[in-house]
C-alpha cells in the first residue's frame, strides 16, 4: 500500500511516499541470522591501515531483489504501478539480509 504524506510550511511542502509492508512481512518467515556485537566488529578492524564506512542507505539499495519477489513489493501511484528491483527499507528480513551480505563481503576481502 502506498500513501503520500505532505509536510512542511505552506509553499514549501514536500511529498513523501510511504510504503506499508506489514501484510507482506506477516507472510514472511523470520530470518534468524544473528547480528554481530558492535564491540566485536570494531575489534576486527585493528591493524588495518585503511578503513571505509559503508553508507547503510546506499548499501540497502544495492541488494537486488530476487526477480520472482519483485512483484510482492508492488505499489500504485498517480504515475502507474511499480515494484522494487532492489531491497527497500521496511522489509522484515532486510536487516539480516544486509548483515549477511556485509559479512560475506568482509570475509572475502580480509
XYZ file of N, CA, C and O in Angstrom, residues 40-92:
212
model
N 32.716 -6.442 18.900
C 33.493 -7.431 18.155
C 33.827 -6.919 16.756
O 34.930 -7.152 16.256
N 32.892 -6.221 16.136
C 33.139 -5.676 14.806
C 34.227 -4.608 14.842
O 35.086 -4.556 13.965
N 34.215 -3.772 15.859
C 35.240 -2.733 15.993
C 36.601 -3.382 16.227
O 37.606 -2.979 15.629
N 36.664 -4.402 17.078
C 37.929 -5.095 17.353
C 38.525 -5.712 16.084
O 39.746 -5.763 15.927
N 37.682 -6.167 15.181
C 38.168 -6.795 13.945
C 38.856 -5.796 13.012
O 39.542 -6.202 12.087
N 38.656 -4.526 13.233
C 39.283 -3.522 12.363
C 40.718 -3.212 12.769
O 41.429 -2.544 12.023
N 41.151 -3.707 13.915
C 42.508 -3.419 14.403
C 43.558 -3.920 13.417
O 43.490 -5.040 12.921
N 44.533 -3.072 13.134
C 45.642 -3.459 12.281
C 45.491 -3.078 10.816
O 46.441 -3.185 10.055
N 44.314 -2.639 10.421
C 44.136 -2.221 9.032
C 44.582 -0.775 8.870
O 44.324 0.068 9.714
N 45.264 -0.474 7.763
C 45.720 0.884 7.509
C 44.617 1.758 6.939
O 44.584 2.961 7.153
N 43.722 1.170 6.181
C 42.644 1.919 5.535
C 41.314 1.385 6.034
O 41.122 0.174 6.152
N 40.413 2.293 6.310
C 39.091 1.901 6.804
C 38.037 2.650 6.008
O 38.198 3.826 5.697
N 36.969 1.985 5.669
C 35.870 2.609 4.941
C 34.572 2.282 5.660
O 34.330 1.141 6.040
N 33.754 3.281 5.852
C 32.450 3.073 6.471
C 31.393 3.092 5.379
O 31.302 4.053 4.619
N 30.622 2.039 5.311
C 29.587 1.949 4.293
C 28.382 2.782 4.691
O 27.996 2.823 5.849
N 27.812 3.406 3.714
C 26.581 4.149 3.920
C 25.445 3.125 3.888
O 25.183 2.505 2.869
N 24.778 2.931 5.015
C 23.757 1.889 5.117
C 22.628 2.119 4.120
O 22.150 1.191 3.483
N 22.217 3.353 3.941
C 21.140 3.635 2.988
C 21.543 3.175 1.593
O 20.807 2.478 0.921
N 22.736 3.532 1.188
C 23.205 3.121 -0.136
C 23.410 1.615 -0.199
O 23.152 0.993 -1.223
N 23.876 1.030 0.896
C 24.097 -0.409 0.931
C 22.814 -1.200 0.743
O 22.768 -2.164 -0.022
N 21.757 -0.789 1.439
C 20.477 -1.465 1.284
C 20.019 -1.424 -0.168
O 19.520 -2.392 -0.699
N 20.197 -0.289 -0.781
C 19.678 -0.104 -2.130
C 20.611 -0.633 -3.205
O 20.451 -0.313 -4.375
N 21.571 -1.467 -2.821
C 22.413 -2.155 -3.794
C 22.163 -3.655 -3.779
O 22.737 -4.386 -4.581
N 21.310 -4.114 -2.896
C 20.989 -5.537 -2.820
C 19.783 -5.792 -3.717
O 18.688 -5.287 -3.483
N 20.000 -6.552 -4.772
C 18.940 -6.818 -5.749
C 17.891 -7.760 -5.166
O 18.215 -8.687 -4.438
N 16.657 -7.483 -5.503
C 15.560 -8.381 -5.143
C 15.613 -9.576 -6.089
O 16.010 -9.440 -7.248
N 15.202 -10.733 -5.602
C 15.044 -11.884 -6.489
C 13.925 -11.539 -7.470
O 12.913 -10.948 -7.090
N 14.121 -11.847 -8.732
C 13.152 -11.481 -9.772
C 11.736 -11.927 -9.402
O 10.782 -11.176 -9.576
N 11.632 -13.143 -8.854
C 10.300 -13.667 -8.513
C 9.676 -12.961 -7.304
O 8.479 -13.104 -7.043
N 10.454 -12.191 -6.558
C 9.926 -11.480 -5.386
C 9.610 -10.011 -5.653
O 8.998 -9.348 -4.817
N 10.029 -9.488 -6.797
C 9.798 -8.076 -7.088
C 8.316 -7.707 -7.050
O 7.941 -6.678 -6.498
N 7.463 -8.552 -7.616
C 6.037 -8.222 -7.669
C 5.396 -8.154 -6.283
O 4.373 -7.515 -6.100
N 6.019 -8.768 -5.292
C 5.491 -8.724 -3.925
C 5.654 -7.347 -3.301
O 5.045 -7.047 -2.281
N 6.500 -6.494 -3.897
C 6.709 -5.144 -3.381
C 5.982 -4.096 -4.221
O 6.277 -2.906 -4.140
N 5.033 -4.526 -5.040
C 4.335 -3.611 -5.954
C 3.569 -2.534 -5.190
O 3.057 -2.759 -4.103
N 3.528 -1.348 -5.789
C 2.756 -0.234 -5.236
C 2.219 0.607 -6.389
O 2.759 0.607 -7.486
N 1.139 1.312 -6.122
C 0.466 2.117 -7.135
C 0.602 3.590 -6.786
O 0.422 3.975 -5.630
N 0.936 4.395 -7.778
C 0.987 5.848 -7.603
C 0.125 6.490 -8.683
O -0.446 5.787 -9.529
N 0.074 7.805 -8.684
C -0.648 8.520 -9.737
C 0.003 8.326 -11.101
O -0.605 8.584 -12.133
N 1.254 7.870 -11.110
C 2.004 7.727 -12.351
C 2.062 6.293 -12.867
O 2.680 6.027 -13.880
N 1.473 5.346 -12.138
C 1.459 3.962 -12.584
C 1.731 2.983 -11.462
O 1.812 3.352 -10.294
N 1.894 1.719 -11.823
C 2.201 0.648 -10.878
C 3.680 0.317 -10.998
O 4.201 0.159 -12.104
N 4.335 0.216 -9.859
C 5.764 -0.028 -9.831
C 6.080 -1.108 -8.806
O 5.270 -1.419 -7.949
N 7.292 -1.657 -8.880
C 7.774 -2.565 -7.852
C 9.277 -2.347 -7.692
O 9.938 -1.826 -8.581
N 9.777 -2.724 -6.544
C 11.193 -2.552 -6.260
C 12.013 -3.633 -6.947
O 11.613 -4.790 -6.967
N 13.165 -3.271 -7.493
C 14.103 -4.275 -8.003
C 15.338 -4.338 -7.103
O 16.222 -5.145 -7.324
N 15.393 -3.469 -6.090
C 16.405 -3.532 -5.040
C 15.678 -3.546 -3.698
O 14.533 -3.127 -3.598
N 16.342 -4.032 -2.674
C 15.702 -4.196 -1.363
C 15.328 -2.844 -0.739
O 16.189 -2.010 -0.507
N 14.047 -2.640 -0.455
C 13.627 -1.395 0.185
C 13.705 -1.499 1.709
O 13.726 -2.593 2.272
N 13.747 -0.350 2.367
C 13.628 -0.332 3.821
C 12.232 -0.809 4.193
O 11.279 -0.617 3.445
N 12.092 -1.416 5.338
C 10.775 -1.813 5.828
C 10.458 -3.288 5.694
O 9.483 -3.758 6.263
N 11.258 -4.020 4.924
C 11.003 -5.455 4.805
C 11.507 -6.164 6.063
O 12.539 -5.819 6.627
N 10.774 -7.167 6.474
C 11.039 -7.878 7.726
C 12.478 -8.382 7.850
O 13.101 -8.238 8.890
